[in-house]
Coordinates of C-alpha atoms in Angstrom, one line a residue:
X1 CA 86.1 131.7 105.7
X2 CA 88.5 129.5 107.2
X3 CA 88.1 127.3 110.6
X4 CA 89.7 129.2 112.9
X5 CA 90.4 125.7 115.2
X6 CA 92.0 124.2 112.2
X7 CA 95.8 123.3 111.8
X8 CA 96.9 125.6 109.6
X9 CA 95.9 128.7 111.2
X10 CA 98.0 128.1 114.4
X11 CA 101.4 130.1 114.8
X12 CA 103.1 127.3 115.5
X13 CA 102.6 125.6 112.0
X14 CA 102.6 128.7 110.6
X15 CA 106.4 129.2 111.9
X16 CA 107.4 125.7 111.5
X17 CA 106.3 125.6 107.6
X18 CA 108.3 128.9 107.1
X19 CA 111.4 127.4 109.3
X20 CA 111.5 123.6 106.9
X21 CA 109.9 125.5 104.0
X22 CA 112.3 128.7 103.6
X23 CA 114.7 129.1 106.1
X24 CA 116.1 125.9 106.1
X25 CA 117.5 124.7 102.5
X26 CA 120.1 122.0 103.4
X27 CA 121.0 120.0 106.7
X28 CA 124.0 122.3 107.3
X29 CA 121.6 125.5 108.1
X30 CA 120.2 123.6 111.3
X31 CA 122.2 125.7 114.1
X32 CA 122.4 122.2 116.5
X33 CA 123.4 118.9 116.0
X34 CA 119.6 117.7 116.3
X35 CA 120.3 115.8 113.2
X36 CA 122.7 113.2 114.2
X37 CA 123.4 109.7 113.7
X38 CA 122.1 107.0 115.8
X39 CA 124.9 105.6 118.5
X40 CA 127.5 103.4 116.4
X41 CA 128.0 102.6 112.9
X42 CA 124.6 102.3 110.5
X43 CA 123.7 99.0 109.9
X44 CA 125.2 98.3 106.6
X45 CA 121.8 97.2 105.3
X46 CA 120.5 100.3 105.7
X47 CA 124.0 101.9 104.1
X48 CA 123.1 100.2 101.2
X49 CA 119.3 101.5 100.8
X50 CA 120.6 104.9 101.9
X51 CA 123.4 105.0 98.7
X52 CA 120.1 104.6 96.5
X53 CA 118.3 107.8 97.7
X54 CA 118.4 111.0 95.2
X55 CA 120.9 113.4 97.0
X56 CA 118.4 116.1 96.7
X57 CA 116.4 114.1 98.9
X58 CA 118.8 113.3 101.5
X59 CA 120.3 116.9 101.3
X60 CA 117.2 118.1 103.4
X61 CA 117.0 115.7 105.5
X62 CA 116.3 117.0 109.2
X63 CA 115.9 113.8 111.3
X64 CA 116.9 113.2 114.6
X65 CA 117.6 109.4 114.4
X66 CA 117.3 106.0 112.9
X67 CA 113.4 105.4 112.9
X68 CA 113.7 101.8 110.8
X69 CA 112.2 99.2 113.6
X70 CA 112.2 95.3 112.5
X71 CA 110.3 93.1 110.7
X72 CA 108.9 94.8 107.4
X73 CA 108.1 92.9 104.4
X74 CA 105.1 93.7 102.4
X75 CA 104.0 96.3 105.5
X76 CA 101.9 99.1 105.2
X77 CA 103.7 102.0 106.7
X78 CA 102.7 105.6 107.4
X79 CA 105.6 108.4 108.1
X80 CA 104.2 111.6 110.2
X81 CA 106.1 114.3 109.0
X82 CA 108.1 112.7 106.2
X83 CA 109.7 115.7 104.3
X84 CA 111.6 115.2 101.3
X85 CA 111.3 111.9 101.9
X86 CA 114.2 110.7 102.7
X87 CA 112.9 107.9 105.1
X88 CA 110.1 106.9 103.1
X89 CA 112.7 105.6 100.1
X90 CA 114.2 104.0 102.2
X91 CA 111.8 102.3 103.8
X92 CA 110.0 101.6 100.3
X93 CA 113.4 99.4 100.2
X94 CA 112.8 97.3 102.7
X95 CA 108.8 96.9 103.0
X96 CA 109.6 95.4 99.2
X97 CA 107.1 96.3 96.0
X98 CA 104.3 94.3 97.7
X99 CA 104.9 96.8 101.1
X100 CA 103.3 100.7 100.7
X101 CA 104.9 103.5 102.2
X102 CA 102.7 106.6 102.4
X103 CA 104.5 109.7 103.8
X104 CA 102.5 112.7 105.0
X105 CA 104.0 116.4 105.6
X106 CA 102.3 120.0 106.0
X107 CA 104.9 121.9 104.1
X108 CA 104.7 122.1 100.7
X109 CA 108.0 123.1 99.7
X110 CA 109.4 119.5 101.3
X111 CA 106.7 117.7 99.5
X112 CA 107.9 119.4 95.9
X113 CA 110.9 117.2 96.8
X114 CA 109.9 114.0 97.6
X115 CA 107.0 113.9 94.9
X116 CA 110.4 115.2 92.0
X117 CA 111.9 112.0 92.8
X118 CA 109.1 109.2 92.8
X119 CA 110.0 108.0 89.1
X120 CA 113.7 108.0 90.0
X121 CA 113.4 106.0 92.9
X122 CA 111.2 103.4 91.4
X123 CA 113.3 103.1 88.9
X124 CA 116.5 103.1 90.6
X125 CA 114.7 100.2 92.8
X126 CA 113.5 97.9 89.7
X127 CA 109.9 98.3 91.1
X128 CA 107.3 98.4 88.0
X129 CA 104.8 100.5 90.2
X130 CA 105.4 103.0 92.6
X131 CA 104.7 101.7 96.6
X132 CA 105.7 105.4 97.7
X133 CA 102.8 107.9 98.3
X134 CA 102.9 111.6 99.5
X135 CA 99.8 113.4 101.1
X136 CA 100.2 116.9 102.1
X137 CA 98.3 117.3 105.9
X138 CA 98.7 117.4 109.3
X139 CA 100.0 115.0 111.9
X140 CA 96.9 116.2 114.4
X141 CA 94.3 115.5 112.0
X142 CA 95.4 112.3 109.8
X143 CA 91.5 111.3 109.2
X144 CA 90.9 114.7 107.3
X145 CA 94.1 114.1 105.4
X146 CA 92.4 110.8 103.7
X147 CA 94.3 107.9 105.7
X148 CA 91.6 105.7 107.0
X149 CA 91.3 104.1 110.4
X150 CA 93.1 101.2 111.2
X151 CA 95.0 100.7 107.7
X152 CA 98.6 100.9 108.9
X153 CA 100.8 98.1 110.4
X154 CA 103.9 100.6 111.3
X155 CA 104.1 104.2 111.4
X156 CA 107.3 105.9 112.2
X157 CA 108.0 109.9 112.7
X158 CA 112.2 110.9 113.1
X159 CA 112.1 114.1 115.2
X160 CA 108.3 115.9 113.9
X161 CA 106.3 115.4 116.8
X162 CA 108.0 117.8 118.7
X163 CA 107.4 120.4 116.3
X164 CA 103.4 119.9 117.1
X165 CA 102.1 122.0 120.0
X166 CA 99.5 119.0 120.4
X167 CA 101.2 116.0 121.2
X168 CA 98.1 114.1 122.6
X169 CA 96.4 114.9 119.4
X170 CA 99.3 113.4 117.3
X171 CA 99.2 110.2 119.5
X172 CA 95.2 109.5 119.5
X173 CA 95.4 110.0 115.3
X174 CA 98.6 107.5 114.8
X175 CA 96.4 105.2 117.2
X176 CA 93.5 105.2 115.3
X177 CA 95.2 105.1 112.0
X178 CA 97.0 102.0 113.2
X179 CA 95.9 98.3 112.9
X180 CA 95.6 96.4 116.2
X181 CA 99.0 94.8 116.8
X182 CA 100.6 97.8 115.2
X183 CA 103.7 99.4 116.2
X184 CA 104.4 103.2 116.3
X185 CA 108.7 103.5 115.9
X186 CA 109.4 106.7 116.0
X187 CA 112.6 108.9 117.0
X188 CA 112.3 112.3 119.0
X189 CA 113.7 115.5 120.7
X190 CA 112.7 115.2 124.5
X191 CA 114.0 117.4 127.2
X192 CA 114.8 116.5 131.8
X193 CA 111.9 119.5 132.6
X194 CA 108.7 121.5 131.2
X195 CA 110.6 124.1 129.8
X196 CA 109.6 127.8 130.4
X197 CA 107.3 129.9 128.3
X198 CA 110.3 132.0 126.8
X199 CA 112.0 128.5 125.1
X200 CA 107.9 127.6 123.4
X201 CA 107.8 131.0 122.5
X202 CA 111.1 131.4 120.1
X203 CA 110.4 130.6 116.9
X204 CA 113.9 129.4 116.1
X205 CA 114.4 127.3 119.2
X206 CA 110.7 126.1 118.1
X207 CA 111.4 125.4 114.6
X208 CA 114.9 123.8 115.6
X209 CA 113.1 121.4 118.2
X210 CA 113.9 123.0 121.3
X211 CA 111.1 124.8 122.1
X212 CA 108.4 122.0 121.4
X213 CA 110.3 119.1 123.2
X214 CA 108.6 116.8 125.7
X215 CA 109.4 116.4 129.0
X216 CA 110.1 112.7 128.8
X217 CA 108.1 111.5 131.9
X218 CA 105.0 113.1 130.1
X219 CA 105.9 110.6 126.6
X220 CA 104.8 108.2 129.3
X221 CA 101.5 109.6 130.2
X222 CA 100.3 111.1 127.1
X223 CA 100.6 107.0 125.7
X224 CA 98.7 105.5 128.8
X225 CA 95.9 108.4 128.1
X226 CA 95.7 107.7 124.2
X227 CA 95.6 103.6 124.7
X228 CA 99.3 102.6 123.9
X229 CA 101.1 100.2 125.4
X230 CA 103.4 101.6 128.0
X231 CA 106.5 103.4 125.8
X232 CA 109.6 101.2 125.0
X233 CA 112.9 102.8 125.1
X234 CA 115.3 101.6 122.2
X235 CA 118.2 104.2 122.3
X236 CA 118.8 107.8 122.9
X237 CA 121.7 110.4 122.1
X238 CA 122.7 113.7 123.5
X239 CA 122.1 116.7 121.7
X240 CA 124.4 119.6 121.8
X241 CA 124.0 123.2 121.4
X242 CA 126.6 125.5 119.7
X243 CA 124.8 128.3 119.3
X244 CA 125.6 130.8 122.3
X245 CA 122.4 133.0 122.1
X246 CA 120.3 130.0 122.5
X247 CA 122.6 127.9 124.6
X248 CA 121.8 131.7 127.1
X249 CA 118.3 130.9 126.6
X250 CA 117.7 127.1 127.3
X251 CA 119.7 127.7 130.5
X252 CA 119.9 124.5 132.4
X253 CA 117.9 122.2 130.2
X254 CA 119.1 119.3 128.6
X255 CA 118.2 117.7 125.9
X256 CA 118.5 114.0 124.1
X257 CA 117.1 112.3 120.8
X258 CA 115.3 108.9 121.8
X259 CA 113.9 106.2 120.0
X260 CA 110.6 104.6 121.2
X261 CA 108.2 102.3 120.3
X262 CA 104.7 101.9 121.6
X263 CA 101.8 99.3 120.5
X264 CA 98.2 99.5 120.0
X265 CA 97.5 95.7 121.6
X266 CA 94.7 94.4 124.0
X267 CA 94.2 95.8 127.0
X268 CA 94.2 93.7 130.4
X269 CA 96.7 92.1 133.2
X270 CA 99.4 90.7 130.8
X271 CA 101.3 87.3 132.1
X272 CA 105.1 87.3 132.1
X273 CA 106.8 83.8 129.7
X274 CA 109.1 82.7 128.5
X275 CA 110.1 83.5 124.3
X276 CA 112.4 81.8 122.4
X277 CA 113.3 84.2 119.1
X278 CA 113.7 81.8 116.0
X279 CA 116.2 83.7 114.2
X280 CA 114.2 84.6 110.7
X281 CA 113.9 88.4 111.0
X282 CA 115.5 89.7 108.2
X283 CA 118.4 91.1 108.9
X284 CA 118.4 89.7 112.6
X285 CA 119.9 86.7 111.7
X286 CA 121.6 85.9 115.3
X287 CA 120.0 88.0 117.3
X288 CA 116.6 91.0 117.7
X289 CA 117.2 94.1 119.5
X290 CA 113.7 94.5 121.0
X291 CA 114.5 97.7 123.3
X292 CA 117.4 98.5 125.8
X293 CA 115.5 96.0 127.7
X294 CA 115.7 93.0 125.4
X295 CA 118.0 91.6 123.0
X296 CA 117.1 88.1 122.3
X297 CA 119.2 85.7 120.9
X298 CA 118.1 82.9 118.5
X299 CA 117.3 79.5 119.6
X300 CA 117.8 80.9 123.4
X301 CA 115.2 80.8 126.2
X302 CA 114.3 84.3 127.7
X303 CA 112.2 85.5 130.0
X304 CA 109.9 88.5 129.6
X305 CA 107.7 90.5 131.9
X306 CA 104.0 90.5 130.8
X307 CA 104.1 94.1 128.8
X308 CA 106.6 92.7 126.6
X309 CA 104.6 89.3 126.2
X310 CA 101.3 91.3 125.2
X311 CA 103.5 93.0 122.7
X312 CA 105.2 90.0 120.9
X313 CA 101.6 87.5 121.2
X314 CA 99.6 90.3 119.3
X315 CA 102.3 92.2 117.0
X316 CA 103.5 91.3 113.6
X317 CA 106.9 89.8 115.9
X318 CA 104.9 86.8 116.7
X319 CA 105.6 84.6 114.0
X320 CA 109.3 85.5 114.9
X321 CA 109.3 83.8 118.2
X322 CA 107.8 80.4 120.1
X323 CA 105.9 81.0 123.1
X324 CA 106.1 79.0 126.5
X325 CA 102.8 77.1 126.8
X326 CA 99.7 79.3 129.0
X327 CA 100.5 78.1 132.8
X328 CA 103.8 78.6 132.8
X329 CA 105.6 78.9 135.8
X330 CA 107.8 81.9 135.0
X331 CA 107.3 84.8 137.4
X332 CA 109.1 87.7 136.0
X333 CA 108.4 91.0 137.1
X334 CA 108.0 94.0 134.7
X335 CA 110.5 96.0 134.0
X336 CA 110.6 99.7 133.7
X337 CA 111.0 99.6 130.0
X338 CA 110.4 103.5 129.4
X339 CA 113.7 103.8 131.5
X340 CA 115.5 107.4 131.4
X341 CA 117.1 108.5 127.9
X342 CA 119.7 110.4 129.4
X343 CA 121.1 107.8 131.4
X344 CA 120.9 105.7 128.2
X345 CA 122.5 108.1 125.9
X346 CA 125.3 108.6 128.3
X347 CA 125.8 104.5 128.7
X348 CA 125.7 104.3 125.0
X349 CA 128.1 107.1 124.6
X350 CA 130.5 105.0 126.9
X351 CA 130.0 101.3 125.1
X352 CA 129.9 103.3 121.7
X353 CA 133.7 104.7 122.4
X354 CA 134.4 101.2 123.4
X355 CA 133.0 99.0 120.4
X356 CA 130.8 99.4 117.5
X357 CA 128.7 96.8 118.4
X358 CA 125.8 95.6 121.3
X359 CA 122.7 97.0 122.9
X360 CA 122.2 98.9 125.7
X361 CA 121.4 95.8 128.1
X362 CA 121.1 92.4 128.3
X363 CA 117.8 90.3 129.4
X364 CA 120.0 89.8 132.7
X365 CA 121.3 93.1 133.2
X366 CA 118.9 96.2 132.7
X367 CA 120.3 98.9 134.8
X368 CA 120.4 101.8 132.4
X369 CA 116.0 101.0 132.4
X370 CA 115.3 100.8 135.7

């Protein structure tokens, strides 16, 4: 007899296997523009890796942006929620055959995909073994799927965790999974309210994101409560809804797609410093994007509050920068990086009409994170 507490007998994943598993067959048959592009152009690095993906692959793709943070070589990386897959190719790219990407997803008719196209891909990327691996399971309950406590150095997730009805839970299992110093990147739907019973209860504002969005204030609790390092905001975009019968439904609510990253790293009363980013991320040649917060140039002096200091001393970033000696005198205050993803996708709306090019802020002017 099965568990009646376990995953797979909630409505929720019942209703979101059917949505990814039958009723969606192709990126086209979303009814909202959930799946869009990050602000501005791709990088063309990640054009490249892209153009080697099987177009089965990328043809149900159902991501909500760009969830590919920095620094990746030979990493261990876990994708909640990875589909056909799309994001774990390309990530098996860039981690390099000594990297593993292991991608893990509850519906099996996604998996059928992603597993079709593992010789392909290998072969298509001249590896000799494959560093791709996909586990079928839940994102609540990563410990019964087989991954093992702190084995991970990344995990990302591009718009899956608000398809869970138990965010906490998703949080506490990528924290444990997660090495200390690790990073979880991950892209997702988040909404300006707690939206009304009627929006959870729709199956197709559910399956479409909607219904299952966080309130993006509670992103920030749920992180403190788990053990993360307060959320970083990297970039967010609007999201737009087309369809009239459930634009009549979500009423007033708003929604965006943001990109955050939070940290399992020691806890205590971080000091601000001063960093100075040497240059040798790949692909981050002149300068590193932290968040819309921080974007460091090489060989330049910058000062950082004590969150972001905690973050870069115990992280796989630190052998990318050079640290001011303990004592220091900088006194920099910490800055709000959660900030608000609406103002952010509406400022990076703006400086995307304007130019292809540039983060949300500078180290000196942060006003779209405050």
């Amino acid at each position: 007899m099965a568990d009646k507490t376990s995953f797979d007998d909630t409505n929720v994943h019942l209703g979101v296997k059917d949505y990814y598993g039958k009723t969606l067959q192709k990126t086209s048959d979303l009814k909202s523009n959930v799946c869009v592009a990050p602000v501005g152009p791709l990088p063309k690095f990640i054009l490249q890796v892209l153009k080697k993906v099987h177009p089965d692959v990328t043809d149900r793709y159902y991501g909500c942006g760009l969830a590919v943070p920095e620094c990746l070589e030979g990493c261990r990386i876990l994708d909640l929620g990875c589909g056909s897959g799309r994001d774990c190719y390309m990530l098996s790219q860039l981690v390099g055959e000594a990297g593993h990407v292991t991608g893990i997803d509850m519906t099996e008719d996604q998996l059928e995909v992603a597993r079709k196209h593992v010789d392909f891909h290998m072969k298509e990327f001249g590896y000799k073994k494959p560093n791709v691996t996909f586990v079928q399971g839940y994102i609540e309950d990563l410990t019964k799927a087989g991954l093992e406590k702190n084995s991970f150095d990344i995990i990302i997730s591009n718009c899956v965790v608000n398809l869970s009805p138990d965010k906490k839970k998703v949080l506490t299992e990528a924290y444990n999974v997660l090495k200390d110093g690790g990073e979880f990147f991950f892209s997702d739907m988040y909404s300006n309210g707690r939206q009304t019973e009627e929006i959870k209860n729709n199956k197709v504002l559910w399956g479409e994101g909607f219904g299952g969005a966080l309130w993006y204030k509670d992103l920030l609790v749920l992180a403190e409560e788990v053990g993360f390092s307060p959320p970083r905001l990297v970039k967010a975009n609007v999201i737009t809804v087309d369809n009239k019968e459930m634009q009549a439904i979500l009423g007033d609510f708003k929604f965006v797609s943001a990109t955050y990253r939070l940290f399992k790293v020691p806890k205590g009363i971080p000091k601000p410093c001063q960093v100075i980013y040497n240059g040798n991320i790949t692909e981050a040649d002149d300068s590193f994007h932290f968040d819309c917060q921080y974007a460091f140039k090489t060989n330049q002096v910058a000062e950082v509050d004590g969150q972001v200091a905690a973050i870069l001393t115990h992280s796989r970033y630190a052998q990318a920068f050079t640290f001011h000696p303990p004592g220091g005198s900088c006194g920099v205050k910490p800055k709000a990086g959660y900030g608000d993803p609406f103002e952010l996708a509406v400022q990076l709306q703006k400086q995307s009409a304007g130019s292809a090019t540039g983060g949300c802020c500078s180290t000196q002017s942060a006003t779209c994170c405050k």
